Structures are given as C-alpha cells and as structure tokens.
Amino acid sequence: MKKELERDKNHLYFWKKQKKQKDKDEELYKAALQAFFKNELENDKTILNLSIAAIGFFMALFVNKKFQITEIMFITSTIAV
C-alpha cells in the first residue's frame, strides 16, 4: 500500500512537471512564430519599398523629354537595380 502511494505521488509529480514544460513550450512556439512572421513582413516591406523607388526613378528619367540618356547611363542604371 505504501509503495502504491509513493508510486502515485511520483506519477503525479512527473505529470505536473511535464504539463508545465508543455505549457512553456507552447508559449515559446507562439512567440517564435510571431517573431518569424514579423521579420518576414519587414523584409517584404523593404523589398517593396526598393522596387517602388526604382520604378519612380526610371519613370522620372524616361518621362522627362529634355533629359538624354547615353548608353553608359542606361546600362549602369539597369545594373544598379
């Protein structure tokens, strides 16, 4: 009888410990997932901003009729983007 009670206490102790660890793991997973998506969105925003800036730059160059583009300027501007 004493051994059974001791075994039940140990079982309950380990069960509580596992539950606490599981809760900690879930919280860590939630935080890591949010951080991952936040970082990915920041990278996407950066790429989008650079693309829009490049489009605006080329529009400003090609719309202006007085501005003449030499071949070297055109090649370097396309390589830069």
Short mmCIF file of C-alpha atoms in Angstrom, two decimals:
data_model
loop_
_atom_site.label_atom_id
_atom_site.label_comp_id
_atom_site.label_asym_id
_atom_site.label_seq_id
_atom_site.Cartn_x
_atom_site.Cartn_y
_atom_site.Cartn_z
CA MET A 1 0.00 0.00 0.00
CA LYS A 2 2.79 2.41 0.88
CA LYS A 3 4.61 1.64 -2.34
CA GLU A 4 1.48 2.30 -4.35
CA LEU A 5 1.01 5.69 -2.70
CA GLU A 6 4.64 6.56 -3.32
CA ARG A 7 4.32 5.49 -6.94
CA ASP A 8 1.15 7.59 -7.35
CA LYS A 9 2.88 10.64 -5.84
CA ASN A 10 5.81 10.23 -8.20
CA HIS A 11 3.48 9.76 -11.14
CA LEU A 12 1.54 12.91 -10.21
CA TYR A 13 4.77 14.89 -9.73
CA PHE A 14 6.12 13.90 -13.15
CA TRP A 15 2.76 14.57 -14.79
CA LYS A 16 2.67 18.11 -13.34
CA LYS A 17 6.26 18.68 -14.40
CA GLN A 18 5.50 17.53 -17.95
CA LYS A 19 2.42 19.75 -18.11
CA LYS A 20 4.45 22.80 -17.02
CA GLN A 21 7.09 22.04 -19.63
CA LYS A 22 4.43 21.59 -22.30
CA ASP A 23 2.91 24.96 -21.40
CA LYS A 24 6.34 26.61 -21.60
CA ASP A 25 6.98 25.00 -24.98
CA GLU A 26 3.64 26.24 -26.31
CA GLU A 27 4.34 29.80 -25.19
CA LEU A 28 7.80 29.71 -26.74
CA TYR A 29 6.36 28.39 -30.01
CA LYS A 30 3.75 31.16 -30.11
CA ALA A 31 6.37 33.85 -29.51
CA ALA A 32 8.77 32.39 -32.07
CA LEU A 33 6.04 32.12 -34.70
CA GLN A 34 5.01 35.75 -34.25
CA ALA A 35 8.62 36.92 -34.39
CA PHE A 36 9.23 34.91 -37.57
CA PHE A 37 6.26 36.40 -39.41
CA LYS A 38 7.05 39.90 -38.18
CA ASN A 39 10.61 39.56 -39.52
CA GLU A 40 9.36 38.18 -42.85
CA LEU A 41 6.91 41.07 -43.24
CA GLU A 42 9.69 43.58 -42.56
CA ASN A 43 11.80 42.01 -45.32
CA ASP A 44 8.85 42.11 -47.71
CA LYS A 45 8.25 45.77 -46.91
CA THR A 46 11.89 46.57 -47.62
CA ILE A 47 11.81 44.81 -50.99
CA LEU A 48 8.55 46.54 -51.90
CA ASN A 49 9.93 49.98 -50.97
CA LEU A 50 13.08 49.45 -53.02
CA SER A 51 11.05 48.28 -56.02
CA ILE A 52 8.75 51.29 -55.85
CA ALA A 53 11.74 53.63 -55.54
CA ALA A 54 13.36 52.04 -58.60
CA ILE A 55 10.15 52.37 -60.63
CA GLY A 56 9.83 56.01 -59.59
CA PHE A 57 13.45 56.66 -60.51
CA PHE A 58 13.05 55.20 -64.01
CA MET A 59 9.74 56.99 -64.54
CA ALA A 60 11.42 60.29 -63.66
CA LEU A 61 14.24 59.55 -66.08
CA PHE A 62 12.17 58.42 -69.05
CA VAL A 63 9.24 60.84 -68.77
CA ASN A 64 11.39 63.96 -68.85
CA LYS A 65 11.75 64.79 -72.56
CA LYS A 66 14.71 67.14 -72.13
CA PHE A 67 16.85 64.52 -70.46
CA GLN A 68 19.01 62.46 -72.82
CA ILE A 69 20.25 59.09 -71.66
CA THR A 70 23.53 57.84 -73.00
CA GLU A 71 24.16 54.12 -73.39
CA ILE A 72 26.51 54.01 -70.42
CA MET A 73 23.96 55.74 -68.16
CA PHE A 74 21.27 53.30 -69.25
CA ILE A 75 23.47 50.25 -68.65
CA THR A 76 24.62 51.42 -65.23
CA SER A 77 21.09 52.28 -64.14
CA THR A 78 19.78 48.86 -65.17
CA ILE A 79 22.67 47.10 -63.43
CA ALA A 80 22.06 49.13 -60.26
CA VAL A 81 18.51 47.83 -59.99
#
